CSV table of N, CA and C in Angstrom, one decimal:
chain,number,residue,atom,x,y,z
R,3,MET,N,-56.3,152.5,-129.3
R,3,MET,CA,-55.5,151.7,-128.4
R,3,MET,C,-54.9,152.6,-127.3
R,4,SER,N,-55.0,152.2,-126.1
R,4,SER,CA,-54.4,153.1,-125.0
R,4,SER,C,-53.0,152.6,-124.8
R,5,THR,N,-52.1,153.5,-124.5
R,5,THR,CA,-50.7,153.2,-124.2
R,5,THR,C,-50.4,153.7,-122.9
R,6,THR,N,-49.4,153.1,-122.3
R,6,THR,CA,-48.9,153.5,-121.0
R,6,THR,C,-47.5,153.9,-121.1
R,7,THR,N,-47.1,155.0,-120.6
R,7,THR,CA,-45.7,155.4,-120.7
R,7,THR,C,-44.9,155.0,-119.5
R,8,LEU,N,-43.9,154.1,-119.7
R,8,LEU,CA,-43.1,153.7,-118.6
R,8,LEU,C,-41.8,154.5,-118.5
R,9,HIS,N,-41.3,154.8,-119.6
R,9,HIS,CA,-40.1,155.6,-119.7
R,9,HIS,C,-40.3,156.5,-120.9
R,10,PRO,N,-39.7,157.6,-121.0
R,10,PRO,CA,-40.0,158.5,-122.2
R,10,PRO,C,-39.8,157.8,-123.5
R,11,SER,N,-38.9,156.8,-123.6
R,11,SER,CA,-38.6,156.1,-124.9
R,11,SER,C,-39.3,154.8,-125.1
R,12,VAL,N,-40.0,154.3,-124.0
R,12,VAL,CA,-40.6,152.9,-124.0
R,12,VAL,C,-42.1,153.1,-123.8
R,13,THR,N,-42.9,152.5,-124.6
R,13,THR,CA,-44.3,152.5,-124.4
R,13,THR,C,-44.8,151.0,-124.3
R,14,SER,N,-45.8,150.8,-123.5
R,14,SER,CA,-46.3,149.4,-123.3
R,14,SER,C,-47.8,149.4,-123.7
R,15,VAL,N,-48.2,148.3,-124.4
R,15,VAL,CA,-49.6,148.1,-124.8
R,15,VAL,C,-50.1,146.9,-124.0
R,16,SER,N,-51.2,147.0,-123.5
R,16,SER,CA,-51.8,145.9,-122.7
R,16,SER,C,-52.0,144.7,-123.6
R,17,TRP,N,-51.8,143.5,-123.1
R,17,TRP,CA,-51.9,142.3,-123.9
R,17,TRP,C,-53.3,142.0,-124.4
R,18,LEU,N,-54.3,142.6,-123.7
R,18,LEU,CA,-55.7,142.4,-124.1
R,18,LEU,C,-56.0,143.3,-125.3
R,19,GLN,N,-55.2,144.3,-125.5
R,19,GLN,CA,-55.5,145.3,-126.6
R,19,GLN,C,-54.6,145.0,-127.8
R,20,ARG,N,-53.7,144.0,-127.8
R,20,ARG,CA,-52.9,143.7,-128.9
R,20,ARG,C,-53.7,142.9,-130.0
R,21,PRO,N,-53.3,143.1,-131.2
R,21,PRO,CA,-54.0,142.4,-132.2
R,21,PRO,C,-53.5,140.9,-132.2
R,22,ALA,N,-54.4,140.0,-132.6
R,22,ALA,CA,-54.0,138.6,-132.6
R,22,ALA,C,-53.2,138.1,-133.7
R,23,ALA,N,-52.6,139.0,-134.5
R,23,ALA,CA,-51.8,138.6,-135.6
R,23,ALA,C,-50.6,137.8,-135.3
R,24,HIS,N,-50.0,138.0,-134.1
R,24,HIS,CA,-48.9,137.2,-133.7
R,24,HIS,C,-49.2,135.7,-133.4
R,25,LEU,N,-50.5,135.4,-133.3
R,25,LEU,CA,-50.9,134.0,-133.0
R,25,LEU,C,-51.2,133.2,-134.3
R,26,THR,N,-51.2,133.9,-135.4
R,26,THR,CA,-51.5,133.2,-136.6
R,26,THR,C,-50.3,132.4,-137.1
R,27,VAL,N,-50.6,131.1,-137.5
R,27,VAL,CA,-49.5,130.2,-137.9
R,27,VAL,C,-49.8,129.9,-139.4
R,28,ARG,N,-48.7,130.1,-140.2
R,28,ARG,CA,-48.8,129.8,-141.6
R,28,ARG,C,-48.2,128.5,-141.9
R,29,LEU,N,-48.9,127.6,-142.6
R,29,LEU,CA,-48.4,126.3,-142.9
R,29,LEU,C,-47.4,126.4,-144.0
R,30,GLN,N,-46.3,125.7,-143.9
R,30,GLN,CA,-45.3,125.7,-145.0
R,30,GLN,C,-45.7,124.6,-146.0
R,31,GLY,N,-45.3,124.8,-147.2
R,31,GLY,CA,-45.5,123.8,-148.2
R,31,GLY,C,-46.6,124.2,-149.2
R,32,PRO,N,-47.1,123.2,-150.0
R,32,PRO,CA,-48.1,123.5,-150.9
R,32,PRO,C,-49.5,123.8,-150.2
R,33,ALA,N,-50.3,124.6,-150.9
R,33,ALA,CA,-51.6,125.0,-150.4
R,33,ALA,C,-52.4,123.8,-150.2
R,34,LEU,N,-53.3,123.8,-149.2
R,34,LEU,CA,-54.2,122.7,-148.9
R,34,LEU,C,-55.2,122.6,-150.0
R,35,PRO,N,-55.7,121.5,-150.4
R,35,PRO,CA,-56.7,121.4,-151.5
R,35,PRO,C,-58.0,121.9,-151.0
R,36,HIS,N,-58.8,122.4,-152.0
R,36,HIS,CA,-60.1,122.9,-151.7
R,36,HIS,C,-61.0,121.8,-151.1
R,37,PRO,N,-61.7,122.1,-150.0
R,37,PRO,CA,-62.5,121.1,-149.4
R,37,PRO,C,-63.6,120.4,-150.2
R,38,THR,N,-64.0,121.1,-151.3
R,38,THR,CA,-65.1,120.5,-152.1
R,38,THR,C,-64.5,119.6,-153.2
R,39,ARG,N,-63.2,119.7,-153.5
R,39,ARG,CA,-62.6,118.8,-154.5
R,39,ARG,C,-62.4,117.4,-153.8
R,40,HIS,N,-62.7,116.4,-154.6
R,40,HIS,CA,-62.6,115.1,-154.1
R,40,HIS,C,-61.3,114.4,-154.6
R,41,GLN,N,-60.5,113.8,-153.8
R,41,GLN,CA,-59.3,113.2,-154.2
R,41,GLN,C,-59.5,111.6,-154.2
R,42,SER,N,-58.7,111.0,-155.0
R,42,SER,CA,-58.9,109.5,-155.0
R,42,SER,C,-58.3,108.9,-153.7
R,43,PRO,N,-58.7,107.7,-153.3
R,43,PRO,CA,-58.2,107.1,-152.1
R,43,PRO,C,-56.7,106.9,-152.2
R,44,GLN,N,-56.1,106.6,-153.3
R,44,GLN,CA,-54.7,106.5,-153.4
R,44,GLN,C,-54.0,107.7,-153.1
R,45,ALA,N,-54.5,108.9,-153.5
R,45,ALA,CA,-53.9,110.2,-153.2
R,45,ALA,C,-54.0,110.5,-151.8
R,46,ILE,N,-55.0,110.1,-151.1
R,46,ILE,CA,-55.1,110.4,-149.7
R,46,ILE,C,-54.4,109.4,-148.8
R,47,ALA,N,-54.2,108.1,-149.3
R,47,ALA,CA,-53.6,107.1,-148.5
R,47,ALA,C,-52.2,107.4,-148.0
R,48,LYS,N,-51.3,107.9,-148.9
R,48,LYS,CA,-49.9,108.2,-148.6
R,48,LYS,C,-49.8,109.2,-147.4
R,49,PRO,N,-50.4,110.4,-147.5
R,49,PRO,CA,-50.3,111.3,-146.4
R,49,PRO,C,-50.9,110.8,-145.1
R,50,MET,N,-52.0,110.0,-145.2
R,50,MET,CA,-52.6,109.5,-144.0
R,50,MET,C,-51.8,108.4,-143.4
R,51,ASN,N,-51.1,107.6,-144.2
R,51,ASN,CA,-50.1,106.6,-143.6
R,51,ASN,C,-49.0,107.4,-142.9
R,52,TRP,N,-48.6,108.5,-143.5
R,52,TRP,CA,-47.5,109.2,-142.9
R,52,TRP,C,-47.9,109.9,-141.5
R,53,ILE,N,-49.1,110.4,-141.5
R,53,ILE,CA,-49.7,111.1,-140.3
R,53,ILE,C,-49.9,110.1,-139.2
R,54,PHE,N,-50.5,108.9,-139.5
R,54,PHE,CA,-50.9,108.0,-138.5
R,54,PHE,C,-49.9,106.9,-138.3
R,55,HIS,N,-48.8,106.9,-139.0
R,55,HIS,CA,-47.7,105.9,-138.9
R,55,HIS,C,-48.2,104.5,-139.1
R,56,ARG,N,-49.0,104.3,-140.1
R,56,ARG,CA,-49.6,103.0,-140.4
R,56,ARG,C,-48.5,102.0,-140.9
R,57,ALA,N,-48.5,100.8,-140.4
R,57,ALA,CA,-47.5,99.8,-140.8
R,57,ALA,C,-47.8,99.4,-142.3
R,58,PRO,N,-46.8,99.2,-143.1
R,58,PRO,CA,-47.0,98.8,-144.5
R,58,PRO,C,-47.6,97.3,-144.6
R,59,ALA,N,-47.3,96.5,-143.6
R,59,ALA,CA,-47.8,95.1,-143.6
R,59,ALA,C,-49.2,95.1,-143.1
R,60,PRO,N,-50.0,94.1,-143.6
R,60,PRO,CA,-51.4,94.0,-143.1
R,60,PRO,C,-51.4,93.7,-141.6
R,61,ARG,N,-52.3,94.3,-140.9
R,61,ARG,CA,-52.4,94.2,-139.4
R,61,ARG,C,-52.5,92.7,-139.0
R,62,THR,N,-53.3,91.9,-139.8
R,62,THR,CA,-53.4,90.5,-139.4
R,62,THR,C,-52.1,89.8,-139.4
R,63,GLY,N,-51.2,90.1,-140.4
R,63,GLY,CA,-49.9,89.5,-140.4
R,63,GLY,C,-49.0,89.9,-139.3
R,64,ARG,N,-49.1,91.2,-138.9
R,64,ARG,CA,-48.3,91.7,-137.8
R,64,ARG,C,-48.8,91.1,-136.5
R,65,MET,N,-50.1,91.0,-136.4
R,65,MET,CA,-50.7,90.4,-135.1
R,65,MET,C,-50.3,89.0,-135.0
R,66,ALA,N,-50.3,88.2,-136.1
R,66,ALA,CA,-49.8,86.8,-136.0
R,66,ALA,C,-48.4,86.7,-135.6
R,67,ALA,N,-47.5,87.6,-136.1
R,67,ALA,CA,-46.1,87.7,-135.7
R,67,ALA,C,-46.0,88.0,-134.2
R,68,VAL,N,-46.8,89.0,-133.7
R,68,VAL,CA,-46.7,89.4,-132.3
R,68,VAL,C,-47.1,88.2,-131.4
R,69,GLN,N,-48.2,87.5,-131.8
R,69,GLN,CA,-48.6,86.4,-131.0
R,69,GLN,C,-47.6,85.2,-131.0
R,70,LEU,N,-47.0,85.0,-132.1
R,70,LEU,CA,-45.9,84.0,-132.2
R,70,LEU,C,-44.7,84.4,-131.3
R,71,CYS,N,-44.3,85.6,-131.4
R,71,CYS,CA,-43.2,86.1,-130.6
R,71,CYS,C,-43.5,85.9,-129.1
R,72,HIS,N,-44.7,86.3,-128.7
R,72,HIS,CA,-45.1,86.2,-127.3
R,72,HIS,C,-45.1,84.7,-126.8
R,73,ALA,N,-45.7,83.8,-127.6
R,73,ALA,CA,-45.8,82.4,-127.3
R,73,ALA,C,-44.4,81.8,-127.2
R,74,VAL,N,-43.6,82.0,-128.3
R,74,VAL,CA,-42.3,81.4,-128.3
R,74,VAL,C,-41.3,81.9,-127.3
R,75,ALA,N,-41.3,83.2,-127.0
R,75,ALA,CA,-40.5,83.7,-126.0
R,75,ALA,C,-40.8,83.1,-124.6
R,76,ARG,N,-42.0,83.0,-124.3
R,76,ARG,CA,-42.4,82.3,-123.0
R,76,ARG,C,-42.0,80.9,-123.0
R,77,ALA,N,-42.3,80.2,-124.1
R,77,ALA,CA,-42.0,78.7,-124.2
R,77,ALA,C,-40.5,78.4,-124.1
R,78,VAL,N,-39.7,79.3,-124.7
R,78,VAL,CA,-38.3,79.0,-124.7
R,78,VAL,C,-37.8,79.0,-123.2
R,79,PHE,N,-38.2,79.9,-122.4
R,79,PHE,CA,-37.8,79.9,-121.0
R,79,PHE,C,-38.4,78.8,-120.2
R,80,GLU,N,-39.6,78.3,-120.6
R,80,GLU,CA,-40.1,77.2,-119.9
R,80,GLU,C,-39.3,75.9,-120.3
R,81,VAL,N,-38.9,75.8,-121.5
R,81,VAL,CA,-38.0,74.7,-121.9
R,81,VAL,C,-36.7,74.8,-121.2
R,82,LEU,N,-36.1,76.0,-121.1
R,82,LEU,CA,-34.8,76.1,-120.4
R,82,LEU,C,-35.0,75.8,-118.9
R,83,SER,N,-36.2,76.0,-118.3
R,83,SER,CA,-36.4,75.8,-116.9
R,83,SER,C,-36.7,74.3,-116.7
R,84,GLY,N,-37.0,73.5,-117.7
R,84,GLY,CA,-37.3,72.1,-117.6
R,84,GLY,C,-38.7,71.8,-117.4
R,85,TYR,N,-39.6,72.8,-117.6
R,85,TYR,CA,-41.0,72.6,-117.4
R,85,TYR,C,-41.8,72.2,-118.7
R,86,ARG,N,-41.2,72.3,-119.9
R,86,ARG,CA,-41.8,72.1,-121.1
R,86,ARG,C,-40.9,71.3,-122.0
R,87,SER,N,-41.4,70.5,-122.9
R,87,SER,CA,-40.7,69.7,-123.8
R,87,SER,C,-40.2,70.5,-125.0
R,88,ILE,N,-39.0,70.2,-125.4
R,88,ILE,CA,-38.5,71.0,-126.6
R,88,ILE,C,-39.2,70.6,-127.9
R,89,ARG,N,-39.9,69.4,-127.9
R,89,ARG,CA,-40.6,69.0,-129.1
R,89,ARG,C,-41.8,69.9,-129.4
R,90,GLN,N,-42.3,70.6,-128.4
R,90,GLN,CA,-43.4,71.5,-128.6
R,90,GLN,C,-43.1,72.7,-129.4
R,91,LEU,N,-41.8,73.0,-129.6
R,91,LEU,CA,-41.4,74.2,-130.4
R,91,LEU,C,-41.0,73.8,-131.8
R,92,ASN,N,-41.0,72.5,-132.1
R,92,ASN,CA,-40.6,72.1,-133.5
R,92,ASN,C,-41.4,72.8,-134.6
R,93,PHE,N,-42.7,72.9,-134.4
R,93,PHE,CA,-43.5,73.5,-135.4
R,93,PHE,C,-43.3,75.0,-135.7
R,94,ALA,N,-42.8,75.7,-134.6
R,94,ALA,CA,-42.7,77.1,-134.7
R,94,ALA,C,-41.3,77.6,-135.0
R,95,MET,N,-40.3,76.7,-135.0
R,95,MET,CA,-38.9,77.0,-135.1
R,95,MET,C,-38.2,76.2,-136.2
R,96,GLU,N,-37.1,76.8,-136.7
R,96,GLU,CA,-36.3,76.0,-137.6
R,96,GLU,C,-35.4,75.0,-136.8
R,97,PRO,N,-35.0,73.9,-137.4
R,97,PRO,CA,-34.2,72.9,-136.6
R,97,PRO,C,-32.9,73.5,-136.0
R,98,GLY,N,-32.3,74.5,-136.6
R,98,GLY,CA,-31.1,75.1,-136.0
R,98,GLY,C,-31.4,75.8,-134.7
R,99,CYS,N,-32.5,76.5,-134.6
R,99,CYS,CA,-32.9,77.1,-133.4
R,99,CYS,C,-33.2,76.1,-132.3
R,100,VAL,N,-33.8,75.0,-132.7
R,100,VAL,CA,-34.2,74.0,-131.7
R,100,VAL,C,-32.9,73.4,-131.1
R,101,GLU,N,-31.9,73.2,-132.0
R,101,GLU,CA,-30.6,72.6,-131.5
R,101,GLU,C,-29.9,73.6,-130.6
R,102,LYS,N,-30.0,74.9,-130.9
R,102,LYS,CA,-29.4,75.9,-130.0
R,102,LYS,C,-30.1,75.9,-128.6
R,103,ILE,N,-31.4,75.7,-128.6
R,103,ILE,CA,-32.1,75.7,-127.3
R,103,ILE,C,-31.7,74.4,-126.6
R,104,LYS,N,-31.5,73.3,-127.3
R,104,LYS,CA,-31.1,72.1,-126.6
R,104,LYS,C,-29.7,72.2,-126.0
R,105,ARG,N,-28.8,72.9,-126.6
R,105,ARG,CA,-27.4,73.1,-126.1
R,105,ARG,C,-27.5,74.0,-124.8
R,106,GLN,N,-28.3,75.0,-124.9
R,106,GLN,CA,-28.5,76.0,-123.8
R,106,GLN,C,-29.2,75.3,-122.6
R,107,MET,N,-30.1,74.4,-123.0
R,107,MET,CA,-30.9,73.7,-121.9
R,107,MET,C,-29.9,72.7,-121.1
R,108,LEU,N,-29.0,72.1,-121.8
R,108,LEU,CA,-28.1,71.2,-121.1
R,108,LEU,C,-27.2,72.0,-120.2
R,109,ILE,N,-26.9,73.2,-120.5
R,109,ILE,CA,-26.1,74.0,-119.6
R,109,ILE,C,-26.9,74.5,-118.4
R,110,GLU,N,-28.1,75.0,-118.7
R,110,GLU,CA,-28.9,75.7,-117.6
R,110,GLU,C,-29.7,74.7,-116.7
R,111,THR,N,-30.0,73.5,-117.1
R,111,THR,CA,-30.8,72.6,-116.3
R,111,THR,C,-30.1,71.6,-115.5
R,112,ARG,N,-28.8,71.7,-115.4
R,112,ARG,CA,-28.0,70.8,-114.6
R,112,ARG,C,-28.4,70.7,-113.2
R,113,ASN,N,-28.6,71.9,-112.6
R,113,ASN,CA,-28.9,72.0,-111.1
R,113,ASN,C,-30.4,72.0,-110.8
R,114,PHE,N,-31.2,71.9,-111.8
R,114,PHE,CA,-32.7,72.0,-111.5
R,114,PHE,C,-33.2,70.7,-111.1
R,115,THR,N,-34.3,70.8,-110.3
R,115,THR,CA,-35.0,69.6,-109.9
R,115,THR,C,-36.3,69.4,-110.7
R,116,THR,N,-36.9,68.3,-110.7
R,116,THR,CA,-38.1,68.1,-111.4
R,116,THR,C,-39.4,68.7,-110.8
R,117,THR,N,-39.3,69.1,-109.5
R,117,THR,CA,-40.4,69.7,-108.8
R,117,THR,C,-40.4,71.2,-109.0
R,118,ALA,N,-41.5,71.7,-109.4
R,118,ALA,CA,-41.6,73.2,-109.6
R,118,ALA,C,-41.6,74.0,-108.3
R,119,GLN,N,-40.9,75.1,-108.4
R,119,GLN,CA,-40.8,76.0,-107.2
R,119,GLN,C,-42.0,77.0,-107.4
R,120,PRO,N,-42.7,77.3,-106.3
R,120,PRO,CA,-43.9,78.2,-106.5
R,120,PRO,C,-43.4,79.6,-107.0
R,121,GLY,N,-44.1,80.1,-108.1
R,121,GLY,CA,-43.8,81.4,-108.6
R,121,GLY,C,-42.7,81.4,-109.7
R,122,THR,N,-42.1,80.3,-110.0
R,122,THR,CA,-41.0,80.3,-110.9
R,122,THR,C,-41.3,79.5,-112.2
R,123,THR,N,-42.4,78.9,-112.3
R,123,THR,CA,-42.7,78.1,-113.5
R,123,THR,C,-42.9,78.9,-114.7
R,124,HIS,N,-43.7,79.9,-114.7
R,124,HIS,CA,-44.1,80.7,-115.9
R,124,HIS,C,-43.6,82.1,-115.7
R,125,GLY,N,-43.0,82.6,-116.8
R,125,GLY,CA,-42.6,84.0,-116.8
R,125,GLY,C,-43.7,84.9,-117.3
R,126,CYS,N,-43.7,86.1,-117.0
R,126,CYS,CA,-44.6,87.1,-117.5
R,126,CYS,C,-43.9,88.0,-118.5
R,127,VAL,N,-44.5,88.0,-119.7
R,127,VAL,CA,-43.9,88.8,-120.8
R,127,VAL,C,-44.1,90.3,-120.4
R,128,ARG,N,-43.0,91.0,-120.2
R,128,ARG,CA,-43.1,92.5,-119.9
R,128,ARG,C,-43.2,93.4,-121.1
R,129,THR,N,-42.3,93.2,-122.0
R,129,THR,CA,-42.3,94.0,-123.2
R,129,THR,C,-41.9,93.2,-124.4
R,130,ILE,N,-42.5,93.6,-125.6
R,130,ILE,CA,-42.1,93.0,-126.9
R,130,ILE,C,-41.8,94.2,-127.8
R,131,ARG,N,-40.7,94.2,-128.4
R,131,ARG,CA,-40.3,95.2,-129.4
R,131,ARG,C,-40.2,94.5,-130.7
R,132,MET,N,-40.8,95.1,-131.8
R,132,MET,CA,-40.7,94.4,-133.1
R,132,MET,C,-40.4,95.5,-134.2
R,133,GLU,N,-39.5,95.1,-135.1
R,133,GLU,CA,-39.2,96.0,-136.2
R,133,GLU,C,-39.3,95.1,-137.5
R,134,GLN,N,-40.0,95.6,-138.5
R,134,GLN,CA,-40.0,94.9,-139.7
R,134,GLN,C,-38.9,95.3,-140.6
R,135,THR,N,-38.2,94.3,-141.2
R,135,THR,CA,-37.1,94.5,-142.1
R,135,THR,C,-37.6,94.7,-143.5
R,136,GLN,N,-36.7,95.0,-144.4
R,136,GLN,CA,-37.1,95.2,-145.8
R,136,GLN,C,-37.5,93.9,-146.5
R,137,SER,N,-37.0,92.8,-146.0
R,137,SER,CA,-37.4,91.5,-146.6
R,137,SER,C,-38.8,91.0,-146.1
R,138,GLY,N,-39.4,91.7,-145.2
R,138,GLY,CA,-40.7,91.4,-144.7
R,138,GLY,C,-40.7,90.6,-143.4
R,139,ALA,N,-39.5,90.2,-142.9
R,139,ALA,CA,-39.4,89.5,-141.7
R,139,ALA,C,-39.5,90.5,-140.5
R,140,TYR,N,-39.7,90.0,-139.3
R,140,TYR,CA,-39.7,90.8,-138.1
R,140,TYR,C,-38.5,90.4,-137.2
R,141,GLU,N,-37.9,91.4,-136.6
R,141,GLU,CA,-36.9,91.2,-135.6
R,141,GLU,C,-37.5,91.6,-134.3
R,142,CYS,N,-37.5,90.7,-133.3
R,142,CYS,CA,-38.2,90.9,-132.1
R,142,CYS,C,-37.3,90.8,-130.9
R,143,ALA,N,-37.6,91.5,-129.9
R,143,ALA,CA,-36.9,91.4,-128.6
R,143,ALA,C,-38.0,91.3,-127.5
R,144,ALA,N,-38.0,90.3,-126.7
R,144,ALA,CA,-39.0,90.2,-125.6
R,144,ALA,C,-38.3,90.1,-124.3
R,145,VAL,N,-38.8,90.8,-123.3
R,145,VAL,CA,-38.3,90.7,-121.9
R,145,VAL,C,-39.3,90.0,-121.1
R,146,LEU,N,-38.9,89.0,-120.3
R,146,LEU,CA,-39.8,88.2,-119.4
R,146,LEU,C,-39.3,88.4,-118.0
R,147,ALA,N,-40.3,88.5,-117.1
R,147,ALA,CA,-40.0,88.7,-115.7
R,147,ALA,C,-40.4,87.4,-115.0
R,148,PHE,N,-39.5,86.9,-114.1
R,148,PHE,CA,-39.9,85.7,-113.3
R,148,PHE,C,-39.9,86.2,-111.9
R,149,LYS,N,-40.0,85.3,-110.9
R,149,LYS,CA,-40.1,85.7,-109.5
R,149,LYS,C,-38.8,86.4,-109.1
R,150,HIS,N,-37.7,85.9,-109.4
R,150,HIS,CA,-36.4,86.5,-108.9
R,150,HIS,C,-35.5,86.9,-110.0
R,151,ARG,N,-36.0,86.9,-111.2
R,151,ARG,CA,-35.1,87.1,-112.4
R,151,ARG,C,-35.8,87.8,-113.5
R,152,VAL,N,-35.1,88.5,-114.3
R,152,VAL,CA,-35.6,89.1,-115.6
R,152,VAL,C,-34.7,88.6,-116.7
R,153,ARG,N,-35.3,88.1,-117.8
R,153,ARG,CA,-34.5,87.6,-118.9
R,153,ARG,C,-35.0,88.1,-120.2
R,154,ALA,N,-34.2,88.1,-121.3
R,154,ALA,CA,-34.6,88.6,-122.6
R,154,ALA,C,-34.3,87.5,-123.6
R,155,VAL,N,-35.0,87.6,-124.7
R,155,VAL,CA,-34.8,86.8,-125.9
R,155,VAL,C,-34.9,87.6,-127.2
R,156,ALA,N,-34.1,87.4,-128.1
R,156,ALA,CA,-34.2,88.1,-129.4
R,156,ALA,C,-34.5,87.0,-130.5
R,157,LEU,N,-35.5,87.3,-131.3
R,157,LEU,CA,-36.0,86.4,-132.3
R,157,LEU,C,-36.1,87.1,-133.7
R,158,ARG,N,-35.9,86.3,-134.7
R,158,ARG,CA,-36.2,86.7,-136.1
R,158,ARG,C,-37.3,85.8,-136.6
R,159,ILE,N,-38.4,86.5,-137.0
R,159,ILE,CA,-39.5,85.7,-137.5
R,159,ILE,C,-39.7,86.0,-138.9
R,160,GLU,N,-39.8,85.0,-139.7
R,160,GLU,CA,-39.9,85.1,-141.2
R,160,GLU,C,-41.2,84.4,-141.7
R,161,PRO,N,-41.8,84.9,-142.8
R,161,PRO,CA,-42.9,84.1,-143.3
R,161,PRO,C,-42.4,82.9,-144.0
R,162,TRP,N,-43.1,81.8,-143.8
R,162,TRP,CA,-42.7,80.5,-144.3
R,162,TRP,C,-44.0,79.7,-144.7
R,163,HIS,N,-44.2,79.5,-145.9
R,163,HIS,CA,-45.4,78.7,-146.4
R,163,HIS,C,-46.7,79.1,-145.8
R,164,GLY,N,-46.9,80.4,-145.8
R,164,GLY,CA,-48.2,80.9,-145.3
R,164,GLY,C,-48.3,81.1,-143.8
R,165,ARG,N,-47.3,80.9,-143.1
R,165,ARG,CA,-47.3,81.2,-141.6
R,165,ARG,C,-46.0,81.7,-141.2
R,166,TRP,N,-45.8,82.1,-140.0
R,166,TRP,CA,-44.6,82.7,-139.5
R,166,TRP,C,-43.8,81.6,-138.8
R,167,GLN,N,-42.4,81.7,-138.9
R,167,GLN,CA,-41.5,80.8,-138.3
R,167,GLN,C,-40.3,81.5,-137.7
R,168,VAL,N,-39.9,81.0,-136.6
R,168,VAL,CA,-38.7,81.6,-136.0
R,168,VAL,C,-37.5,81.0,-136.7
R,169,THR,N,-36.6,81.9,-137.2
R,169,THR,CA,-35.4,81.4,-138.0
R,169,THR,C,-34.1,81.7,-137.2
R,170,GLU,N,-34.1,82.7,-136.3
R,170,GLU,CA,-32.9,83.0,-135.5
R,170,GLU,C,-33.4,83.2,-134.1
R,171,LEU,N,-32.5,82.8,-133.1
R,171,LEU,CA,-32.9,82.9,-131.7
R,171,LEU,C,-31.6,83.2,-130.9
R,172,GLU,N,-31.7,84.2,-130.0
R,172,GLU,CA,-30.6,84.4,-129.1
R,172,GLU,C,-31.2,84.6,-127.7
R,173,VAL,N,-30.8,83.8,-126.7
R,173,VAL,CA,-31.2,84.0,-125.4
R,173,VAL,C,-30.2,84.8,-124.6
R,174,LEU,N,-30.7,85.9,-124.0
R,174,LEU,CA,-29.8,86.8,-123.3
R,174,LEU,C,-29.9,86.7,-121.8
C-alpha cells in the first residue's frame, strides 16, 4: 500500500487502496437459518407479517370496510346538502347515527334551494384514514372536497351479522 506524507506525524492512504472492511455490516440478533433448512409456513409468517406490515384482518374484510367508509362519507354530505334521501342510509347505519344526521340536516339545509348548483352536488373523497381497533372495528376519517369547501367525517364501522355497519358518526 502506498502512503503519502502530509505532515511528519500524519499519513494518508488513498480511498481506492483501503480495504473494504469498513463497509461490512454485521446483523444483530440470532444467526440467520441455513438456506437449505426448510421452515414451516407458521414459522415464516410472523417475521414476514412484521417485515411487510400485513394487516391481521383478511383483506376482503378490510376492503369491504373501506368501500363502506367511502360510500357513507360521500352519502352523508349529499344528505346534508339536500340531494339524497336519509332513508338510503338506513341499511348501512344504526338508527342513532341516522337521527344525528337528521338533526344536522335540519340545521344545515335551512337556506338551501331544491335546484342544484353546478359543481356542488357531489363531493370528491380526498383521503380516507382507517385504524383497526382491538375489538375488530374500524375507526375511519374521510376528507371530502367540494367546489368551494372541504369537509371531514369520522366513522366507526363494526361488523354486524356478516356485514359492516356504521355505529358512530361525527360530521366535522
